[in-house]
mmCIF file of C-alpha atoms and ligand atoms in Angstrom:
data_model
loop_
_atom_site.group_PDB
_atom_site.id
_atom_site.type_symbol
_atom_site.label_atom_id
_atom_site.label_comp_id
_atom_site.label_asym_id
_atom_site.label_seq_id
_atom_site.Cartn_x
_atom_site.Cartn_y
_atom_site.Cartn_z
ATOM 1 C CA MET A 20 0.000 0.000 0.000
ATOM 2 C CA HIS A 21 1.136 3.494 -0.724
ATOM 3 C CA VAL A 22 0.371 5.717 2.279
ATOM 4 C CA HIS A 23 0.647 9.438 1.506
ATOM 5 C CA ASP A 24 3.374 11.152 3.590
ATOM 6 C CA GLU A 25 0.997 13.474 5.413
ATOM 7 C CA VAL A 26 -1.216 10.517 6.357
ATOM 8 C CA SER A 27 1.586 8.236 7.527
ATOM 9 C CA GLU A 28 3.122 11.015 9.611
ATOM 10 C CA ALA A 29 -0.234 11.727 11.266
ATOM 11 C CA LEU A 30 -0.841 8.040 11.976
ATOM 12 C CA ALA A 31 2.638 7.565 13.428
ATOM 13 C CA ALA A 32 2.142 10.573 15.717
ATOM 14 C CA GLY A 33 -1.370 9.496 16.798
ATOM 15 C CA ARG A 34 -2.964 12.525 15.149
ATOM 16 C CA PRO A 35 -6.520 12.242 13.735
ATOM 17 C CA VAL A 36 -7.025 10.902 10.199
ATOM 18 C CA VAL A 37 -10.317 10.445 8.315
ATOM 19 C CA ALA A 38 -10.666 8.067 5.358
ATOM 20 C CA LEU A 39 -12.801 9.146 2.382
ATOM 21 C CA GLU A 40 -14.138 6.842 -0.345
ATOM 22 C CA SER A 41 -13.566 7.433 -4.055
ATOM 23 C CA THR A 42 -16.491 5.708 -5.820
ATOM 24 C CA ILE A 43 -18.446 8.822 -4.948
ATOM 25 C CA ILE A 44 -15.944 10.833 -7.049
ATOM 26 C CA SER A 45 -16.043 8.636 -10.159
ATOM 27 C CA HIS A 46 -19.560 7.189 -10.011
ATOM 28 C CA GLY A 47 -21.528 9.256 -7.496
ATOM 29 C CA LEU A 48 -20.991 12.854 -8.613
ATOM 30 C CA PRO A 49 -21.193 14.289 -12.133
ATOM 31 C CA ARG A 50 -18.322 15.744 -14.123
ATOM 32 C CA PRO A 51 -16.938 18.360 -14.286
ATOM 33 C CA ASP A 52 -17.724 19.209 -10.646
ATOM 34 C CA ASN A 53 -16.512 15.933 -9.124
ATOM 35 C CA ALA A 54 -12.783 16.704 -8.804
ATOM 36 C CA ARG A 55 -13.423 20.064 -7.166
ATOM 37 C CA LEU A 56 -15.983 18.503 -4.808
ATOM 38 C CA ALA A 57 -13.544 15.760 -3.797
ATOM 39 C CA ARG A 58 -11.128 18.480 -2.722
ATOM 40 C CA GLU A 59 -13.889 20.288 -0.837
ATOM 41 C CA PHE A 60 -14.639 17.114 1.141
ATOM 42 C CA GLU A 61 -10.950 16.869 2.039
ATOM 43 C CA GLN A 62 -11.045 20.510 3.127
ATOM 44 C CA ALA A 63 -14.062 19.802 5.354
ATOM 45 C CA VAL A 64 -11.983 17.102 7.093
ATOM 46 C CA ARG A 65 -9.161 19.606 7.614
ATOM 47 C CA ASP A 66 -11.619 22.214 8.935
ATOM 48 C CA GLY A 67 -12.754 19.634 11.504
ATOM 49 C CA GLY A 68 -9.160 19.121 12.677
ATOM 50 C CA ALA A 69 -8.061 15.904 10.931
ATOM 51 C CA VAL A 70 -5.945 14.791 7.969
ATOM 52 C CA PRO A 71 -7.989 13.471 4.995
ATOM 53 C CA ALA A 72 -7.040 10.156 3.388
ATOM 54 C CA THR A 73 -8.993 9.587 0.189
ATOM 55 C CA ILE A 74 -8.560 5.934 -0.805
ATOM 56 C CA ALA A 75 -8.332 4.404 -4.297
ATOM 57 C CA VAL A 76 -6.348 1.910 -6.381
ATOM 58 C CA ILE A 77 -4.052 3.633 -8.876
ATOM 59 C CA ASP A 78 -2.044 1.684 -11.445
ATOM 60 C CA GLY A 79 -2.605 -1.425 -9.378
ATOM 61 C CA GLU A 80 -1.500 0.046 -6.069
ATOM 62 C CA ALA A 81 -3.745 0.853 -3.094
ATOM 63 C CA HIS A 82 -3.326 4.512 -2.189
ATOM 64 C CA ILE A 83 -4.202 5.863 1.259
ATOM 65 C CA GLY A 84 -4.322 9.616 0.636
ATOM 66 C CA LEU A 85 -4.183 11.141 -2.842
ATOM 67 C CA ASP A 86 -2.524 14.171 -4.390
ATOM 68 C CA ASP A 87 -4.349 16.528 -6.771
ATOM 69 C CA ALA A 88 -3.115 14.757 -9.915
ATOM 70 C CA ALA A 89 -4.460 11.423 -8.668
ATOM 71 C CA LEU A 90 -7.823 12.943 -7.717
ATOM 72 C CA ASP A 91 -8.106 14.498 -11.182
ATOM 73 C CA ARG A 92 -7.405 11.151 -12.808
ATOM 74 C CA LEU A 93 -10.095 9.360 -10.827
ATOM 75 C CA ALA A 94 -12.578 12.090 -11.588
ATOM 76 C CA ASN A 95 -12.003 12.233 -15.346
ATOM 77 C CA ASP A 96 -10.559 8.912 -16.547
ATOM 78 C CA ASP A 97 -13.126 6.760 -18.404
ATOM 79 C CA THR A 98 -11.250 3.568 -17.550
ATOM 80 C CA THR A 99 -11.793 4.034 -13.800
ATOM 81 C CA VAL A 100 -13.862 1.180 -12.389
ATOM 82 C CA LYS A 101 -15.899 0.936 -9.210
ATOM 83 C CA VAL A 102 -14.299 -1.761 -7.033
ATOM 84 C CA SER A 103 -15.657 -3.499 -3.977
ATOM 85 C CA VAL A 104 -13.552 -5.723 -1.727
ATOM 86 C CA ARG A 105 -13.777 -8.800 -3.927
ATOM 87 C CA GLU A 106 -12.338 -6.912 -6.911
ATOM 88 C CA LEU A 107 -9.332 -5.346 -5.150
ATOM 89 C CA ALA A 108 -6.866 -8.138 -5.951
ATOM 90 C CA THR A 109 -7.921 -8.360 -9.608
ATOM 91 C CA ILE A 110 -7.585 -4.625 -10.248
ATOM 92 C CA ALA A 111 -4.250 -4.673 -8.397
ATOM 93 C CA ALA A 112 -2.917 -7.582 -10.477
ATOM 94 C CA ARG A 113 -3.969 -5.872 -13.707
ATOM 95 C CA GLY A 114 -2.413 -2.551 -12.742
ATOM 96 C CA GLY A 115 -5.780 -0.843 -13.172
ATOM 97 C CA VAL A 116 -7.423 2.235 -11.708
ATOM 98 C CA GLY A 117 -10.239 1.512 -9.275
ATOM 99 C CA THR A 118 -12.344 3.734 -7.079
ATOM 100 C CA THR A 119 -13.325 2.194 -3.781
ATOM 101 C CA THR A 120 -16.828 1.757 -2.373
ATOM 102 C CA VAL A 121 -17.663 1.978 1.314
ATOM 103 C CA ALA A 122 -16.770 -1.722 1.615
ATOM 104 C CA SER A 123 -13.355 -1.562 -0.046
ATOM 105 C CA THR A 124 -12.524 1.827 1.500
ATOM 106 C CA ALA A 125 -13.357 0.516 4.978
ATOM 107 C CA HIS A 126 -11.244 -2.577 4.318
ATOM 108 C CA LEU A 127 -8.185 -0.589 3.171
ATOM 109 C CA ALA A 128 -8.632 2.074 5.877
ATOM 110 C CA ALA A 129 -8.636 -0.588 8.593
ATOM 111 C CA ALA A 130 -5.566 -2.225 7.057
ATOM 112 C CA ALA A 131 -3.781 1.140 7.182
ATOM 113 C CA GLY A 132 -4.771 1.741 10.814
ATOM 114 C CA ILE A 133 -7.485 4.357 10.180
ATOM 115 C CA THR A 134 -10.624 4.019 12.309
ATOM 116 C CA VAL A 135 -12.890 6.876 11.189
ATOM 117 C CA PHE A 136 -14.334 7.095 7.689
ATOM 118 C CA ALA A 137 -16.764 9.596 6.110
ATOM 119 C CA THR A 138 -19.037 9.118 3.114
ATOM 120 C CA GLY A 139 -22.433 10.217 1.822
ATOM 121 C CA GLY A 140 -24.648 7.178 1.980
ATOM 122 C CA LEU A 141 -23.991 3.596 2.965
ATOM 123 C CA GLY A 142 -24.921 0.829 0.514
ATOM 124 C CA GLY A 143 -27.601 -1.572 1.702
ATOM 125 C CA VAL A 144 -30.363 -3.989 0.838
ATOM 126 C CA HIS A 145 -31.985 -3.133 -2.491
ATOM 127 C CA ARG A 146 -35.729 -3.156 -2.983
ATOM 128 C CA GLY A 147 -36.765 -6.533 -4.302
ATOM 129 C CA ALA A 148 -33.731 -8.213 -2.696
ATOM 130 C CA GLN A 149 -35.932 -11.174 -1.759
ATOM 131 C CA ASP A 150 -35.800 -12.051 -5.481
ATOM 132 C CA THR A 151 -32.502 -10.523 -6.671
ATOM 133 C CA PHE A 152 -30.387 -11.071 -3.510
ATOM 134 C CA ASP A 153 -28.960 -7.585 -4.191
ATOM 135 C CA GLU A 154 -27.406 -6.542 -0.915
ATOM 136 C CA SER A 155 -24.335 -4.301 -0.858
ATOM 137 C CA ALA A 156 -21.068 -5.801 0.360
ATOM 138 C CA ASP A 157 -20.845 -2.604 2.432
ATOM 139 C CA LEU A 158 -22.955 -4.399 5.042
ATOM 140 C CA THR A 159 -21.098 -7.719 5.207
ATOM 141 C CA THR A 160 -17.713 -5.965 5.177
ATOM 142 C CA LEU A 161 -18.661 -3.913 8.231
ATOM 143 C CA ALA A 162 -19.462 -7.177 10.017
ATOM 144 C CA HIS A 163 -15.716 -7.838 10.314
ATOM 145 C CA THR A 164 -14.049 -4.448 9.757
ATOM 146 C CA GLY A 165 -13.612 -2.238 12.795
ATOM 147 C CA VAL A 166 -14.207 1.200 11.340
ATOM 148 C CA LEU A 167 -16.744 3.902 12.150
ATOM 149 C CA VAL A 168 -18.609 5.014 9.012
ATOM 150 C CA VAL A 169 -20.088 8.510 9.269
ATOM 151 C CA CYS A 170 -22.940 8.730 6.734
ATOM 152 C CA ALA A 171 -26.359 10.292 6.168
ATOM 153 C CA GLY A 172 -28.045 6.902 6.455
ATOM 154 C CA VAL A 173 -28.984 5.129 3.249
ATOM 155 C CA LYS A 174 -30.865 6.348 0.202
ATOM 156 C CA SER A 175 -34.529 5.655 -0.171
ATOM 157 C CA ILE A 176 -33.647 3.850 -3.426
ATOM 158 C CA LEU A 177 -32.897 1.005 -0.972
ATOM 159 C CA ASP A 178 -35.095 -0.992 1.383
ATOM 160 C CA VAL A 179 -34.239 0.984 4.525
ATOM 161 C CA GLY A 180 -36.002 -1.310 7.007
ATOM 162 C CA ALA A 181 -34.330 -4.426 5.609
ATOM 163 C CA THR A 182 -30.945 -2.669 5.659
ATOM 164 C CA LEU A 183 -31.353 -1.868 9.363
ATOM 165 C CA GLU A 184 -32.346 -5.473 10.099
ATOM 166 C CA ARG A 185 -29.256 -6.771 8.298
ATOM 167 C CA LEU A 186 -26.999 -4.359 10.206
ATOM 168 C CA GLU A 187 -28.445 -5.769 13.407
ATOM 169 C CA THR A 188 -27.870 -9.369 12.301
ATOM 170 C CA LEU A 189 -24.307 -8.594 11.251
ATOM 171 C CA GLY A 190 -23.424 -7.012 14.595
ATOM 172 C CA VAL A 191 -22.963 -3.502 13.205
ATOM 173 C CA GLY A 192 -23.999 -0.815 15.702
ATOM 174 C CA VAL A 193 -25.955 2.241 14.538
ATOM 175 C CA LEU A 194 -25.719 5.554 16.407
ATOM 176 C CA GLY A 195 -27.895 8.575 15.622
ATOM 177 C CA TYR A 196 -26.081 11.900 15.764
ATOM 178 C CA ARG A 197 -28.493 14.221 17.582
ATOM 179 C CA THR A 198 -31.398 12.198 16.221
ATOM 180 C CA ASP A 199 -33.549 9.224 17.251
ATOM 181 C CA ARG A 200 -34.429 8.454 13.637
ATOM 182 C CA PHE A 201 -32.365 6.802 10.944
ATOM 183 C CA PRO A 202 -31.711 9.417 8.234
ATOM 184 C CA GLY A 203 -32.799 8.856 4.623
ATOM 185 C CA PHE A 204 -29.913 10.576 2.823
ATOM 186 C CA TYR A 205 -31.779 13.376 0.942
ATOM 187 C CA LEU A 206 -34.303 13.468 3.793
ATOM 188 C CA ALA A 207 -33.424 13.767 7.486
ATOM 189 C CA ASP A 208 -35.877 11.074 8.581
ATOM 190 C CA SER A 209 -36.365 7.734 6.839
ATOM 191 C CA GLY A 210 -39.240 6.854 9.143
ATOM 192 C CA HIS A 211 -37.218 4.249 11.080
ATOM 193 C CA ASP A 212 -36.068 4.466 14.719
ATOM 194 C CA ILE A 213 -32.451 4.013 15.751
ATOM 195 C CA GLY A 214 -32.521 3.531 19.508
ATOM 196 C CA TRP A 215 -29.041 4.867 20.289
ATOM 197 C CA ARG A 216 -28.644 8.617 20.188
ATOM 198 C CA VAL A 217 -25.388 10.514 20.750
ATOM 199 C CA GLU A 218 -24.975 14.258 21.183
ATOM 200 C CA TRP A 219 -21.238 14.964 20.957
ATOM 201 C CA PRO A 220 -18.096 13.740 19.162
ATOM 202 C CA ASP A 221 -16.611 12.905 22.610
ATOM 203 C CA GLU A 222 -19.382 10.413 23.219
ATOM 204 C CA VAL A 223 -18.671 8.648 19.939
ATOM 205 C CA ALA A 224 -14.965 8.592 20.770
ATOM 206 C CA SER A 225 -15.718 6.964 24.113
ATOM 207 C CA ILE A 226 -17.753 4.270 22.338
ATOM 208 C CA LEU A 227 -14.854 3.618 19.950
ATOM 209 C CA ALA A 228 -12.499 3.306 22.918
ATOM 210 C CA ALA A 229 -14.900 1.048 24.852
ATOM 211 C CA ARG A 230 -14.879 -1.522 22.022
ATOM 212 C CA GLU A 231 -11.576 -2.776 23.398
ATOM 213 C CA ARG A 232 -13.103 -3.511 26.816
ATOM 214 C CA VAL A 233 -15.788 -5.754 25.302
ATOM 215 C CA ALA A 234 -13.730 -7.239 22.464
ATOM 216 C CA THR A 235 -15.754 -5.713 19.593
ATOM 217 C CA SER A 236 -12.960 -3.722 17.937
ATOM 218 C CA HIS A 237 -13.347 -5.892 14.823
ATOM 219 C CA LEU A 238 -16.969 -4.819 14.245
ATOM 220 C CA GLY A 239 -18.037 -1.822 12.210
ATOM 221 C CA LEU A 240 -20.118 1.030 13.585
ATOM 222 C CA VAL A 241 -22.358 3.466 11.711
ATOM 223 C CA LEU A 242 -22.728 7.067 12.857
ATOM 224 C CA ALA A 243 -25.868 8.348 11.147
ATOM 225 C CA ASN A 244 -25.752 12.114 10.666
ATOM 226 C CA PRO A 245 -28.957 13.567 9.183
ATOM 227 C CA ILE A 246 -28.908 16.204 6.462
ATOM 228 C CA THR A 247 -29.794 19.624 7.917
ATOM 229 C CA PRO A 248 -33.363 20.900 7.354
ATOM 230 C CA ASP A 249 -32.080 23.704 5.092
ATOM 231 C CA ASP A 250 -30.371 21.237 2.780
ATOM 232 C CA GLU A 251 -33.127 18.590 2.563
ATOM 233 C CA LEU A 252 -34.627 17.740 -0.801
ATOM 234 C CA ASP A 253 -38.253 18.727 -1.260
ATOM 235 C CA ARG A 254 -40.258 15.625 -0.273
ATOM 236 C CA THR A 255 -42.643 15.759 -3.224
ATOM 237 C CA LEU A 256 -39.750 16.070 -5.681
ATOM 238 C CA HIS A 257 -37.954 13.245 -3.856
ATOM 239 C CA ASP A 258 -40.918 10.865 -4.029
ATOM 240 C CA ARG A 259 -41.510 11.578 -7.718
ATOM 241 C CA LEU A 260 -37.848 11.052 -8.673
ATOM 242 C CA LEU A 261 -37.678 7.867 -6.638
ATOM 243 C CA GLY A 262 -40.644 6.319 -8.421
ATOM 244 C CA GLU A 263 -39.449 7.429 -11.862
ATOM 245 C CA GLY A 264 -35.839 6.383 -11.212
ATOM 246 C CA LEU A 265 -36.747 2.879 -10.060
ATOM 247 C CA ALA A 266 -39.046 2.444 -13.085
ATOM 248 C CA ALA A 267 -36.319 3.688 -15.460
ATOM 249 C CA ALA A 268 -33.712 1.316 -13.981
ATOM 250 C CA ASP A 269 -36.134 -1.559 -14.406
ATOM 251 C CA ARG A 270 -36.944 -0.564 -17.998
ATOM 252 C CA ASP A 271 -33.234 -0.209 -18.907
ATOM 253 C CA GLY A 272 -32.427 -3.608 -17.366
ATOM 254 C CA ILE A 273 -29.883 -2.181 -14.918
ATOM 255 C CA HIS A 274 -28.574 -4.641 -12.358
ATOM 256 C CA GLY A 275 -25.629 -5.516 -10.103
ATOM 257 C CA LYS A 276 -23.120 -2.836 -9.288
ATOM 258 C CA ASP A 277 -24.534 -0.473 -11.931
ATOM 259 C CA VAL A 278 -27.798 0.066 -10.030
ATOM 260 C CA THR A 279 -26.525 2.606 -7.479
ATOM 261 C CA PRO A 280 -24.603 4.814 -9.984
ATOM 262 C CA TYR A 281 -27.559 4.689 -12.396
ATOM 263 C CA LEU A 282 -30.052 5.904 -9.810
ATOM 264 C CA LEU A 283 -27.700 8.592 -8.472
ATOM 265 C CA ASP A 284 -27.205 9.929 -11.987
ATOM 266 C CA PHE A 285 -30.963 9.829 -12.591
ATOM 267 C CA PHE A 286 -31.622 11.921 -9.480
ATOM 268 C CA HIS A 287 -28.923 14.460 -10.380
ATOM 269 C CA ARG A 288 -30.177 14.914 -13.953
ATOM 270 C CA GLU A 289 -33.885 14.976 -13.226
ATOM 271 C CA SER A 290 -33.794 17.214 -10.156
ATOM 272 C CA GLY A 291 -32.092 20.048 -12.044
ATOM 273 C CA GLY A 292 -29.190 20.130 -9.589
ATOM 274 C CA GLU A 293 -31.270 20.008 -6.389
ATOM 275 C CA SER A 294 -30.199 16.484 -5.428
ATOM 276 C CA LEU A 295 -26.561 17.291 -6.180
ATOM 277 C CA ARG A 296 -26.704 20.313 -3.900
ATOM 278 C CA ALA A 297 -28.174 18.176 -1.101
ATOM 279 C CA ASN A 298 -25.653 15.392 -1.733
ATOM 280 C CA VAL A 299 -22.663 17.750 -1.510
ATOM 281 C CA ALA A 300 -23.995 19.435 1.634
ATOM 282 C CA LEU A 301 -24.433 16.154 3.475
ATOM 283 C CA VAL A 302 -21.032 14.721 2.510
ATOM 284 C CA ARG A 303 -19.359 17.931 3.649
ATOM 285 C CA SER A 304 -21.230 17.752 6.953
ATOM 286 C CA ASN A 305 -20.265 14.075 7.422
ATOM 287 C CA ALA A 306 -16.601 14.818 6.643
ATOM 288 C CA ARG A 307 -16.568 17.585 9.220
ATOM 289 C CA LEU A 308 -18.255 15.478 11.901
ATOM 290 C CA ALA A 309 -15.955 12.514 11.177
ATOM 291 C CA ALA A 310 -12.952 14.787 11.685
ATOM 292 C CA GLU A 311 -14.319 15.985 15.032
ATOM 293 C CA VAL A 312 -14.880 12.385 16.144
ATOM 294 C CA ALA A 313 -11.402 11.340 14.947
ATOM 295 C CA ALA A 314 -9.883 14.276 16.843
ATOM 296 C CA ALA A 315 -11.741 13.346 20.040
ATOM 297 C CA TYR A 316 -10.719 9.691 19.647
ATOM 298 C CA ALA A 317 -7.058 10.599 19.033
ATOM 299 C CA ALA A 318 -7.080 12.854 22.109
ATOM 300 C CA SER A 319 -8.596 10.101 24.268
ATOM 301 C CA ARG A 320 -5.927 7.639 23.133
ATOM 302 C CA ARG A 321 -3.133 10.089 23.948
ATOM 303 C CA SER A 322 -4.339 10.640 27.510
HETATM 304 N N1 PSU B 216 -24.786 5.713 -1.856
HETATM 305 C C1 PSU B 216 -24.732 7.005 -2.193
HETATM 306 N N2 PSU B 216 -23.724 7.460 -2.993
HETATM 307 C C2 PSU B 216 -22.753 6.631 -3.459
HETATM 308 C C3 PSU B 216 -22.806 5.264 -3.072
HETATM 309 C C4 PSU B 216 -23.831 4.855 -2.268
HETATM 310 O O1 PSU B 216 -25.585 7.762 -1.782
HETATM 311 O O2 PSU B 216 -21.872 7.072 -4.197
HETATM 312 C C5 PSU B 216 -21.717 4.325 -3.510
HETATM 313 C C6 PSU B 216 -20.797 4.016 -2.323
HETATM 314 O O3 PSU B 216 -19.477 3.896 -2.801
HETATM 315 C C7 PSU B 216 -21.308 2.674 -1.838
HETATM 316 C C8 PSU B 216 -21.683 2.033 -3.139
HETATM 317 O O4 PSU B 216 -20.350 1.928 -1.128
HETATM 318 O O5 PSU B 216 -22.276 3.082 -3.897
HETATM 319 C C9 PSU B 216 -22.639 0.882 -2.967
HETATM 320 O O6 PSU B 216 -22.773 0.236 -4.185
HETATM 321 P P1 PSU B 216 -23.408 -1.227 -4.251
HETATM 322 O O7 PSU B 216 -24.857 -1.031 -3.930
HETATM 323 O O8 PSU B 216 -23.176 -1.658 -5.674
HETATM 324 O O9 PSU B 216 -22.667 -2.054 -3.252
HETATM 325 MN MN1 MN B 217 -25.434 -4.668 -5.412
#
């Protein structure tokens, strides 16, 4: 693995580091804004007091922390592929360029010694999974990868209730940041309860530290941070786009790992920029909160 100098120095000194995924850059956000937005997410981590480590595979090598040239390549290169954990070795052997999902980012972050990770939305159980078995490897990876994923819940393109049930089965804890309700990405409330509410980054840090006392450091945790009311998507627009997007994906025969990028792109095009604005606002907020949690956790480990 190639760990960027700034990241390895911070890790060696016990300073806070936050991992960021890269599928969102190549397959989650439209060009030409994606490269600039990736840098803004890194800046949000810095503003929160941590060092950003965007993760990707470049020319067959896992990179933990990217420079501007690498970010630009991921954002604009047509040969970039979305890679989950199972594809990491193949893309590495072929010397390819791969952007990492929540699953593969969490896996590489943990391997590099990074505990806190920020993204937009977690993957989950797709609607109709009882027939298609389409469940993101994000969930199963968190069942044995001890990172905290700060996200705005999961998108309503998924089966939110089933996703929460699977997280429970897999031993992945879910914490609500200043909320009792699991967030629905574009909307602050998905309609599902969480049960465990936290108010401050310190509290999350103490939960991360307490994992060692109960031998659960190998299990993932989700910190669900709702989009702010000002940034929420209009609910009527949301419901219309959701119905139309799911119908379009069905009509176009989209399946497997193409489903999530297809629906994201549909929302961005059809909402006239509204969903993109919401998406960027929530990732920025998650990056900032993740940095505050990482800083609190680093401080607690030093003392
Ligand atoms: N949800 C979003 N935006 C995204 C993704 C999910 O709101 O960009 C990406 C993440 O990288 C996530 C992946 O890990 O999609 C899940 O894809 P799949 O359902 O194919 O596992
Ligand atoms: Mn899938």
